PDB file of C-alpha atoms and ligand atoms in Angstrom:
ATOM      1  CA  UNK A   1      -1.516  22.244  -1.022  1.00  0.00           C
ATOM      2  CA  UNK A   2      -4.694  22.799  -3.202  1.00  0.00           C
ATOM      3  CA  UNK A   3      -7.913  21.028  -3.356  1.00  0.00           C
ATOM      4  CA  UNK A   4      -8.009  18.576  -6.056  1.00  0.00           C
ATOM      5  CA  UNK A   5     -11.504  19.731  -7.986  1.00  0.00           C
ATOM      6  CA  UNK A   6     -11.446  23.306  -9.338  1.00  0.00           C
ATOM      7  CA  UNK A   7      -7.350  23.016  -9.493  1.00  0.00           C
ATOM      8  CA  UNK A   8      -5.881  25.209 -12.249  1.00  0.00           C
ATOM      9  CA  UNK A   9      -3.632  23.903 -14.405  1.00  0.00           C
ATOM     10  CA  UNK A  10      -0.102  26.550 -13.477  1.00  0.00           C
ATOM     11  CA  UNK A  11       1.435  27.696 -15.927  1.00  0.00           C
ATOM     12  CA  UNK A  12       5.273  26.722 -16.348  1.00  0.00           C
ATOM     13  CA  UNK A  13       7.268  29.580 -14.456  1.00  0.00           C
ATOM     14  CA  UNK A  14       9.437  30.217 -17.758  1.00  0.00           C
ATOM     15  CA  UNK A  15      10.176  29.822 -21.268  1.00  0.00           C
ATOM     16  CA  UNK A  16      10.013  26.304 -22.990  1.00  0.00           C
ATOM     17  CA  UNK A  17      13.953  27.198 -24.110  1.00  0.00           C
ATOM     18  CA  UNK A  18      15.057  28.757 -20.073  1.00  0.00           C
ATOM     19  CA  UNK A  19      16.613  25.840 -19.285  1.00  0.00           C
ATOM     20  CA  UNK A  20      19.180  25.007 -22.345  1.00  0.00           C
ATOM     21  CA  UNK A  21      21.174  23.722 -22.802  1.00  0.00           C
ATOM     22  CA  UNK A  22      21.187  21.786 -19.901  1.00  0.00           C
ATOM     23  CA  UNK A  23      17.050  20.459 -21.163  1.00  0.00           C
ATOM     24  CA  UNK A  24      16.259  21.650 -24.291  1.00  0.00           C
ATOM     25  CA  UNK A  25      12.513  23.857 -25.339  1.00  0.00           C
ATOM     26  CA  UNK A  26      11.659  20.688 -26.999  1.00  0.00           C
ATOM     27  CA  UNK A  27      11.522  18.353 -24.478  1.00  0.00           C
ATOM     28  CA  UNK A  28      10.013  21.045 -21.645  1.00  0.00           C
ATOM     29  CA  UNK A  29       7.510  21.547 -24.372  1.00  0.00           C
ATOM     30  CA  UNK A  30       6.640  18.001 -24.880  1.00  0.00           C
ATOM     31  CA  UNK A  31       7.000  17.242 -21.200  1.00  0.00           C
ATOM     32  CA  UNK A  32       4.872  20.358 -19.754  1.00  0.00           C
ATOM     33  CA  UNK A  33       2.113  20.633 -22.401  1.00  0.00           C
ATOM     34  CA  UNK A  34       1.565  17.074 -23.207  1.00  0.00           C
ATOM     35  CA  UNK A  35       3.035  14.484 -20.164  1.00  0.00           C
ATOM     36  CA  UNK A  36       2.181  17.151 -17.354  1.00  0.00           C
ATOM     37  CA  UNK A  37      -0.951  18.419 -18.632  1.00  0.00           C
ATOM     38  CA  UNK A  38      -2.191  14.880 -19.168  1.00  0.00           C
ATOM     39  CA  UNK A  39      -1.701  13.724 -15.631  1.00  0.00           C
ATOM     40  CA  UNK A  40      -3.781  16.860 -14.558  1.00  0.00           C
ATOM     41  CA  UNK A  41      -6.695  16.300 -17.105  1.00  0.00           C
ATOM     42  CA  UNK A  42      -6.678  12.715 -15.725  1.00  0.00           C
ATOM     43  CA  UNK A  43      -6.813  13.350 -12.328  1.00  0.00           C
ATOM     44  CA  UNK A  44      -9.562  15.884 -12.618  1.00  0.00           C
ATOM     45  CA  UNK A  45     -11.300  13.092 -14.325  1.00  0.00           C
ATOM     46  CA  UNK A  46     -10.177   9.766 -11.805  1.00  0.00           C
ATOM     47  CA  UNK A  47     -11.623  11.742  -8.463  1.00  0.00           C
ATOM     48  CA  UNK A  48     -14.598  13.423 -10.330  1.00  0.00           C
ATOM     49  CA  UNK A  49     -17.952  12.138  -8.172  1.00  0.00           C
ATOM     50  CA  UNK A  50     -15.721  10.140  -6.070  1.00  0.00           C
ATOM     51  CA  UNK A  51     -14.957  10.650  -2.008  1.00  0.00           C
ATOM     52  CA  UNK A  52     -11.708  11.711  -2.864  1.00  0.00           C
ATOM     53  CA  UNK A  53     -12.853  15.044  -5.097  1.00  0.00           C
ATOM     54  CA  UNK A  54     -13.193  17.550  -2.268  1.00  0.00           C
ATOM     55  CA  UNK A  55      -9.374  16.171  -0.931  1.00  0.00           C
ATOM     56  CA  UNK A  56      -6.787  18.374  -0.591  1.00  0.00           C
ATOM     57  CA  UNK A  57      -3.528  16.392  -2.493  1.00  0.00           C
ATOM     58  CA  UNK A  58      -1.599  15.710   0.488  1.00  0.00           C
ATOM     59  CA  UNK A  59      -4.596  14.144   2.451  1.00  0.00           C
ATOM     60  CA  UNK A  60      -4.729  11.963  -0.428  1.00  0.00           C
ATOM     61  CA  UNK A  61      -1.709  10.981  -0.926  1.00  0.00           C
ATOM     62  CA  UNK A  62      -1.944  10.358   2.875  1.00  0.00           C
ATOM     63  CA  UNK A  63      -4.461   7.381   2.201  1.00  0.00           C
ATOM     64  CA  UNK A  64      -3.282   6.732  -1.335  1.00  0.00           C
ATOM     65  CA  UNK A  65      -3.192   3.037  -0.691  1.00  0.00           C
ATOM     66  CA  UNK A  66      -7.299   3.291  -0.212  1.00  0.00           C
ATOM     67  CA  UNK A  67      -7.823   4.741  -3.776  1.00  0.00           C
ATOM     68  CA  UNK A  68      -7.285   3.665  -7.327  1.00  0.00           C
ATOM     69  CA  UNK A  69      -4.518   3.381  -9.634  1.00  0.00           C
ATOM     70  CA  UNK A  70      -5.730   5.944 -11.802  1.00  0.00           C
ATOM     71  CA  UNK A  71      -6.155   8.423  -8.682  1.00  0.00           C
ATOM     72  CA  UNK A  72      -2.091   7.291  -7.544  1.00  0.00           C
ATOM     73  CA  UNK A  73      -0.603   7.555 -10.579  1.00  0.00           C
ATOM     74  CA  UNK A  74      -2.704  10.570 -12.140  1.00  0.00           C
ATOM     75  CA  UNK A  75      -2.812  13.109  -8.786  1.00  0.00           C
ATOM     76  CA  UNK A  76       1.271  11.893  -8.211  1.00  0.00           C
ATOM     77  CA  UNK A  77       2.296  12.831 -11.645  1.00  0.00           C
ATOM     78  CA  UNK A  78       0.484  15.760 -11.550  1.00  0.00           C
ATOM     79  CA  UNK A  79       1.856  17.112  -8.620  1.00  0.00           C
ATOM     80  CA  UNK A  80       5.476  15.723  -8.513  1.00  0.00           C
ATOM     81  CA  UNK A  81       5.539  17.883 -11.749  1.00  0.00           C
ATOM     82  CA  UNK A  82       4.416  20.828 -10.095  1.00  0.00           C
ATOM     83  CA  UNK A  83       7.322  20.539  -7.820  1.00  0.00           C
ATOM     84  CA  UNK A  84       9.799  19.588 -10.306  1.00  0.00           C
ATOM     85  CA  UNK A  85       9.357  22.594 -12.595  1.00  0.00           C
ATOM     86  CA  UNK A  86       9.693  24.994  -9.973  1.00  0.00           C
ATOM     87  CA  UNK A  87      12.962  23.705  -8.398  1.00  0.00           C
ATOM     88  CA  UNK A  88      14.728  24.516 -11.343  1.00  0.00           C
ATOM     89  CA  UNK A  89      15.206  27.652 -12.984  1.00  0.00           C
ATOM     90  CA  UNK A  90      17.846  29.231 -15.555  1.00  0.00           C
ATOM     91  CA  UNK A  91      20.845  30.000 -14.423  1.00  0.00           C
ATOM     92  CA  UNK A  92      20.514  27.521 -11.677  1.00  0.00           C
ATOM     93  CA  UNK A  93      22.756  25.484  -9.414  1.00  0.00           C
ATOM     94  CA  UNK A  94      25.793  26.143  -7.389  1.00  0.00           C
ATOM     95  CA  UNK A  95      24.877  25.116  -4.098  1.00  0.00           C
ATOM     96  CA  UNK A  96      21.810  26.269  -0.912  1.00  0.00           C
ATOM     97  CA  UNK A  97      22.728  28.436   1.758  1.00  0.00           C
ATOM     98  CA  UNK A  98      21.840  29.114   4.964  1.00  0.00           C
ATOM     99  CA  UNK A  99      20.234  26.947   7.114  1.00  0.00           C
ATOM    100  CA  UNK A 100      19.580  24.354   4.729  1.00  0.00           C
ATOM    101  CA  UNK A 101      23.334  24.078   3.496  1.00  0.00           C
ATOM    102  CA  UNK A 102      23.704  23.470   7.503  1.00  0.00           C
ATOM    103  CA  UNK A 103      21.525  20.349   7.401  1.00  0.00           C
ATOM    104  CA  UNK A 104      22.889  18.954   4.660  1.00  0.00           C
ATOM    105  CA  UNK A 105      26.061  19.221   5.413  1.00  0.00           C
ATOM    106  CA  UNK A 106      25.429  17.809   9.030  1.00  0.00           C
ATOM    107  CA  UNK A 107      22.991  15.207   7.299  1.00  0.00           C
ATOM    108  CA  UNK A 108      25.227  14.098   4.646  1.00  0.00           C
ATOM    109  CA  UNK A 109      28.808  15.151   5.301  1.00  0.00           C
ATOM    110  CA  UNK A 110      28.743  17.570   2.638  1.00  0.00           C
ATOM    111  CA  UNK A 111      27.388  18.869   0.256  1.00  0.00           C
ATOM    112  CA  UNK A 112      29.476  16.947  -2.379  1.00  0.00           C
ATOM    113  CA  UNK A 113      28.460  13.553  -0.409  1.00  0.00           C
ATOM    114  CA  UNK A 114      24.820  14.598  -0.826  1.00  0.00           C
ATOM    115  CA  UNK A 115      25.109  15.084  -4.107  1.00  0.00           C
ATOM    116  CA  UNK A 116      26.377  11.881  -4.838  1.00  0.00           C
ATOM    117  CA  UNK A 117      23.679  10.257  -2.728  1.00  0.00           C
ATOM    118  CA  UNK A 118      21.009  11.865  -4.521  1.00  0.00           C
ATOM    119  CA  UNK A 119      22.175  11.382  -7.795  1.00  0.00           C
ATOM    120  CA  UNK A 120      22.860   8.041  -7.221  1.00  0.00           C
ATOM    121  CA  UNK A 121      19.320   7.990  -6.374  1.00  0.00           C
ATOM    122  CA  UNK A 122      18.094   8.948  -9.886  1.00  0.00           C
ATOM    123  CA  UNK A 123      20.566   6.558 -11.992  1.00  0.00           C
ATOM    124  CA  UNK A 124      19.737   3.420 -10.152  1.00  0.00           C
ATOM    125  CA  UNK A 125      16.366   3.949 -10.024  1.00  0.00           C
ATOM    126  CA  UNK A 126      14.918   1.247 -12.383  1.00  0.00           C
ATOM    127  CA  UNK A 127      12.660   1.896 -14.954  1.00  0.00           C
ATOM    128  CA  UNK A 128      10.561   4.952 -14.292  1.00  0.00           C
ATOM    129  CA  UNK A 129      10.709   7.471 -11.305  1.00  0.00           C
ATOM    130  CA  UNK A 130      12.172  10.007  -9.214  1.00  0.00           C
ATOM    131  CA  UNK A 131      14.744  11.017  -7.021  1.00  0.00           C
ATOM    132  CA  UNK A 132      13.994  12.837  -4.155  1.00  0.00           C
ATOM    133  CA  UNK A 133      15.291  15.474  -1.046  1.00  0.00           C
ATOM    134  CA  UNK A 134      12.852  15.216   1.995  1.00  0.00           C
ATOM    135  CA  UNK A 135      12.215  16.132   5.152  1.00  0.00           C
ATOM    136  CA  UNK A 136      10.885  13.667   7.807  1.00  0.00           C
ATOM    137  CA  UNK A 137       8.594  13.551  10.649  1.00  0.00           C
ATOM    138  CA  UNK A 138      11.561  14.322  13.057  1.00  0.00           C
ATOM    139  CA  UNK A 139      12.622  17.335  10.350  1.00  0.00           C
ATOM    140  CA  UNK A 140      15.074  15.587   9.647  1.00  0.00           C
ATOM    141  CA  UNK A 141      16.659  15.412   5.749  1.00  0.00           C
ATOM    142  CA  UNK A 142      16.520  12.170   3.666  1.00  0.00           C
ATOM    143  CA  UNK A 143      17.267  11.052  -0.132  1.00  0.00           C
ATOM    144  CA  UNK A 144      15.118   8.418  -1.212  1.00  0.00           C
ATOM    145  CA  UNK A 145      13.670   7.321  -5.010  1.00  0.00           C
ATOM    146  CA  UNK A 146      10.014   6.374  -5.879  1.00  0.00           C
ATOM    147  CA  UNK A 147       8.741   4.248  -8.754  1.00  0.00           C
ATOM    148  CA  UNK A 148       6.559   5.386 -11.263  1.00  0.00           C
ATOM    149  CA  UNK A 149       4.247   8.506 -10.084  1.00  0.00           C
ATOM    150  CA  UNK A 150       4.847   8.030  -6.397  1.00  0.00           C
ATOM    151  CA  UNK A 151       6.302  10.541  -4.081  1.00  0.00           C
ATOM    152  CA  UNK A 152       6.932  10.514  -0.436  1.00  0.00           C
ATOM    153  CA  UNK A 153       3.893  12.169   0.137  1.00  0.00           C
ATOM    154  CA  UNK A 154       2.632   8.821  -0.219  1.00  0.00           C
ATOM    155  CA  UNK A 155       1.899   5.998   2.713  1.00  0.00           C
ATOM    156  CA  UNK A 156       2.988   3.538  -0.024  1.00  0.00           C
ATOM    157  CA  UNK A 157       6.670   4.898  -0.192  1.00  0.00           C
ATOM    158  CA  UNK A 158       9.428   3.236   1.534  1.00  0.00           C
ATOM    159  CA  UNK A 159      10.276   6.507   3.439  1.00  0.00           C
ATOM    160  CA  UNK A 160       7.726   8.848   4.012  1.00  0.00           C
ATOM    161  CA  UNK A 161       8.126  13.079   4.149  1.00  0.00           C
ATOM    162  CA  UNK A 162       7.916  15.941   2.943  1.00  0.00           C
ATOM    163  CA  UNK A 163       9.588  16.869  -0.488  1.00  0.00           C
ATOM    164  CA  UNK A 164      11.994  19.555  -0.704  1.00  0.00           C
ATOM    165  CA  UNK A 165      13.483  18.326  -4.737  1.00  0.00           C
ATOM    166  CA  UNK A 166      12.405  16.350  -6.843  1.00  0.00           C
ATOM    167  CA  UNK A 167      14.199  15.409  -9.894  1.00  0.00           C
ATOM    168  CA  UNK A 168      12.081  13.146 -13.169  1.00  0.00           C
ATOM    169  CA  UNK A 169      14.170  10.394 -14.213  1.00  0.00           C
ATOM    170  CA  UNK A 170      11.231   9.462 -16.894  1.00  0.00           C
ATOM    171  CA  UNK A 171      13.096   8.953 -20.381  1.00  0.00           C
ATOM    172  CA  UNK A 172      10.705  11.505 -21.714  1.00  0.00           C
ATOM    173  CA  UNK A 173      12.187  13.746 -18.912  1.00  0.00           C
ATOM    174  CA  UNK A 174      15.379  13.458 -21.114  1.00  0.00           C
ATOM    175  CA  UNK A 175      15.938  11.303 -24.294  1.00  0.00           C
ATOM    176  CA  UNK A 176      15.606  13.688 -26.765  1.00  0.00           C
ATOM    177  CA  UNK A 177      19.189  15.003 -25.657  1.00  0.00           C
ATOM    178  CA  UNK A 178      20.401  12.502 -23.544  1.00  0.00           C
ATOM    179  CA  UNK A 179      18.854   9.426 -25.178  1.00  0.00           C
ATOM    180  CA  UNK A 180      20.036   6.462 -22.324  1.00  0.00           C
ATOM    181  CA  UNK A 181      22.764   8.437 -20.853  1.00  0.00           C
ATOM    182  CA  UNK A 182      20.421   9.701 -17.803  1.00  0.00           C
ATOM    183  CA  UNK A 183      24.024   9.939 -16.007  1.00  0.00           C
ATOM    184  CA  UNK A 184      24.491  13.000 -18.535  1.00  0.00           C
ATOM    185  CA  UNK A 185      20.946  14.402 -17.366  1.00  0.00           C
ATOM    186  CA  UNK A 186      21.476  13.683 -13.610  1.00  0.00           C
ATOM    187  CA  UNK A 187      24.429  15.729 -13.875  1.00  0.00           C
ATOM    188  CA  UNK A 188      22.746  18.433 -16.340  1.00  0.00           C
ATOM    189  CA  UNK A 189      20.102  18.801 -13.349  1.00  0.00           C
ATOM    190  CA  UNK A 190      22.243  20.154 -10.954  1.00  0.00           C
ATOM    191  CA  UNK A 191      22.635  23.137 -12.997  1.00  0.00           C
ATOM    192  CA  UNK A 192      19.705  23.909 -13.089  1.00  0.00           C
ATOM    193  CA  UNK A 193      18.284  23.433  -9.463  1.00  0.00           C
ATOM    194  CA  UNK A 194      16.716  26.678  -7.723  1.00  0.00           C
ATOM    195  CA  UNK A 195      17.799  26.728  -4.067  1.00  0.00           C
ATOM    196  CA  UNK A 196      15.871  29.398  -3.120  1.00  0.00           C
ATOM    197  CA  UNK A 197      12.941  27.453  -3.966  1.00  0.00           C
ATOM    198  CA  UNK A 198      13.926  24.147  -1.996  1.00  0.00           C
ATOM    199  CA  UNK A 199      15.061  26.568   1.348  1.00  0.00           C
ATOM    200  CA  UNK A 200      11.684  28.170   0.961  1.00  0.00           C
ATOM    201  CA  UNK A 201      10.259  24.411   0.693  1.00  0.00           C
ATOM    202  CA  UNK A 202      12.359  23.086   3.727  1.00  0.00           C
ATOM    203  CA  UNK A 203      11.933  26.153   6.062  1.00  0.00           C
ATOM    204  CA  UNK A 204       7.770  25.505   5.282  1.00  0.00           C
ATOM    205  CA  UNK A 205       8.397  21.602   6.178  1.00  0.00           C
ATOM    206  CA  UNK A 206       9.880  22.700   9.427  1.00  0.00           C
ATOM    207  CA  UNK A 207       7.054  24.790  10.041  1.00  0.00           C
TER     208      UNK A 207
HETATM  209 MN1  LIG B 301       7.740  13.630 -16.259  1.00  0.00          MN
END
């Protein structure tokens, strides 16, 4: 993953309104130009002249425990956006193939019980922050949520990996629509994952 200094901010991989009606162009608007682009700008500013500036993310998020709050929360948000917009797409959903509908079935039952699990994940999660598909040390597959900014990237999560989805359970991630039925989003999300993008993500995790 890239260095931290000289990072570009990307640009969203589709239209503000590709992913109604499921999220609507207002709230990817607010939530890509404004909460994402924020994160960036502050992470930029929380490593410049520090140890951590030449870093790439993961190695920092490696150590995160070591750095400040601003670095964790900033360089976490930043990031677990990054993933989130590009495991979704328009016309999204249905369900993987190949050899990652293999692991989850063997992982989870099926991929109805995953599902579940991972959803499950995002509505009980208190307050602010994500739900997550992983793949750990052993390349094995794993749901787990993170407060706040944190990901399992992170040697402060619970259960550490490598993240396949990720899915923002921030109320500015949905209230516009969904106000404080996030149930109504969770659900929303699935139609809009992009599988192709998390097999690409899990093949490169077993790599
Ligand atoms: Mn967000």
């Amino acid at each position: 993953m890239a260095a931290i200094k000289n990072t570009e901010f990307q640009a969203l991989p589709y239209a503000y309104n590709a992913l109604e009606p499921f999220i609507d162009a207002l709230t990817v608007e607010i939530h890509y130009s404004r909460h994402h682009k924020a994160y960036f700008d502050n992470v930029q500013n929380a490593v410049k002249g520090t140890e951590t500036e030449n870093l790439d993310f993961i190695s920092l998020f490696k150590n995160i425990s070591k750095y400040p709050a601003a670095v964790r929360n900033n360089g976490g948000g930043y990031i677990n956006h990054v993933l989130y917009w590009e495991n979704m797409k328009a016309n999204g959903g249905g369900t993987p193939s190949g050899a990652l509908a293999e692991a989850i079935d063997k992982t989870f039952g099926s991929f109805e019980a995953f599902k579940t699990q991972f959803s499950d994940a995002g509505k009980t999660r208190f307050g602010s922050g994500w739900a997550w598909l992983s793949v750990d040390a052993e390349g094995k597959l794993f749901v787990s949520s993170t407060p706040n900014q944190d990901n399992p990237y992170m040697d402060v999560a619970e259960k550490q990996g490598t993240p396949i989805l990720g899915m923002d359970v921030w109320e500015h991630a949905y209230y516009l629509k969904y106000q404080n039925k996030r149930p109504d989003y969770v659900e929303a999300f699935f139609s809009l994952i992009n599988w192709d993008v998390v097999s690409k993500r899990y093949q490169e995790a077993l790599s």
